Amino acid sequence: MIDLPDEEKEPGEKYRQLEEVIARYEREPGQLIRILQQAQDIFGYLPEEVQTYIAGRLDIPVSEVNGVVTFYSLFHTEPQGKYKINVCLGTACYVQGAREILQEFRERLDLKAGDTSADGLFTVKSTRCLGACGLAPVLTVDEKVFGQFKRRDVAALLRKYRNRAEVKSGDQPVERPGAYQEGAPAGP
Ligand code: FES
């Protein structure tokens, strides 16, 4: 099993882990996606140098690796925040103020050029319909769904996750803003 991403890990150690992955899969055809997934687990994202390294080791063009990386949304070429926030901009959410919510996140996190906050805690993106239109406006933080979210809830949500990041053991309860509801996405 491969270790989870570790920001403290030396680059040499990460490449050593990548070598293990490549050695495991290089003889099996069609394993590029699996290698890229595990490379992303190791490095946290897939920068150009990692793509080039993998292409060299598999003896395939870098363009082939890059084509796969850019095709699948699960791959990232930039560092990602500890928490991934996706604001739904589907029609039902949009008419309920989702764009203003997205803008509030971007202003509060001072996101001018990129999508990730300077402290590395948050990556904020927009997404299409999450299938929970009855809860509009909806956003997710990692796998968690927040429905009937309001622009005024943004500050409390960011505070909640900042507090969580500071909790070392990870098990203590964290105060919730309470002004919005969390729920599972509706079925198709
Ligand atoms: S439009 Fe946002 S969940 Fe459907």
mmCIF file of N, CA, C and O and ligand atoms in Angstrom, residues 88 90-93 129-133 138, ligand 1:
data_model
loop_
_atom_site.group_PDB
_atom_site.id
_atom_site.type_symbol
_atom_site.label_atom_id
_atom_site.label_comp_id
_atom_site.label_asym_id
_atom_site.label_seq_id
_atom_site.Cartn_x
_atom_site.Cartn_y
_atom_site.Cartn_z
ATOM 1 N N CYS A 88 -22.097 24.677 -6.715
ATOM 2 C CA CYS A 88 -22.906 24.313 -7.875
ATOM 3 C C CYS A 88 -23.430 25.572 -8.567
ATOM 4 O O CYS A 88 -24.040 26.432 -7.932
ATOM 5 N N GLY A 90 -25.339 25.129 -11.362
ATOM 6 C CA GLY A 90 -26.451 24.657 -12.184
ATOM 7 C C GLY A 90 -27.618 25.636 -12.072
ATOM 8 O O GLY A 90 -27.641 26.496 -11.185
ATOM 9 N N THR A 91 -28.578 25.489 -12.949
ATOM 10 C CA THR A 91 -29.649 26.496 -13.051
ATOM 11 C C THR A 91 -30.362 26.750 -11.730
ATOM 12 O O THR A 91 -30.523 27.896 -11.296
ATOM 13 N N ALA A 92 -30.786 25.661 -11.056
ATOM 14 C CA ALA A 92 -31.549 25.837 -9.809
ATOM 15 C C ALA A 92 -30.731 26.579 -8.763
ATOM 16 O O ALA A 92 -31.265 27.423 -8.027
ATOM 17 N N CYS A 93 -29.450 26.278 -8.686
ATOM 18 C CA CYS A 93 -28.588 26.943 -7.700
ATOM 19 C C CYS A 93 -28.251 28.364 -8.144
ATOM 20 O O CYS A 93 -28.202 29.286 -7.321
ATOM 21 N N CYS A 129 -24.651 20.783 -12.032
ATOM 22 C CA CYS A 129 -25.693 20.245 -11.137
ATOM 23 C C CYS A 129 -25.214 19.014 -10.368
ATOM 24 O O CYS A 129 -24.708 18.055 -10.944
ATOM 25 N N LEU A 130 -25.402 19.057 -9.069
ATOM 26 C CA LEU A 130 -24.979 17.964 -8.196
ATOM 27 C C LEU A 130 -26.118 16.978 -7.938
ATOM 28 O O LEU A 130 -25.973 16.054 -7.149
ATOM 29 N N GLY A 131 -27.261 17.209 -8.566
ATOM 30 C CA GLY A 131 -28.383 16.301 -8.393
ATOM 31 C C GLY A 131 -29.135 16.509 -7.091
ATOM 32 O O GLY A 131 -29.830 15.609 -6.622
ATOM 33 N N ALA A 132 -28.973 17.666 -6.494
ATOM 34 C CA ALA A 132 -29.674 17.961 -5.236
ATOM 35 C C ALA A 132 -30.396 19.299 -5.364
ATOM 36 O O ALA A 132 -30.392 20.109 -4.442
ATOM 37 N N CYS A 133 -31.037 19.503 -6.516
ATOM 38 C CA CYS A 133 -31.628 20.815 -6.830
ATOM 39 C C CYS A 133 -32.662 21.250 -5.795
ATOM 40 O O CYS A 133 -32.862 22.440 -5.569
ATOM 41 N N VAL A 138 -26.595 24.729 -3.507
ATOM 42 C CA VAL A 138 -25.859 23.606 -2.940
ATOM 43 C C VAL A 138 -24.363 23.768 -3.200
ATOM 44 O O VAL A 138 -23.956 24.269 -4.242
HETATM 45 S S1 FES B 1 -28.574 22.887 -10.018
HETATM 46 FE FE1 FES B 1 -27.403 22.783 -8.194
HETATM 47 S S2 FES B 1 -27.862 20.816 -7.458
HETATM 48 FE FE2 FES B 1 -28.957 20.900 -9.295
#
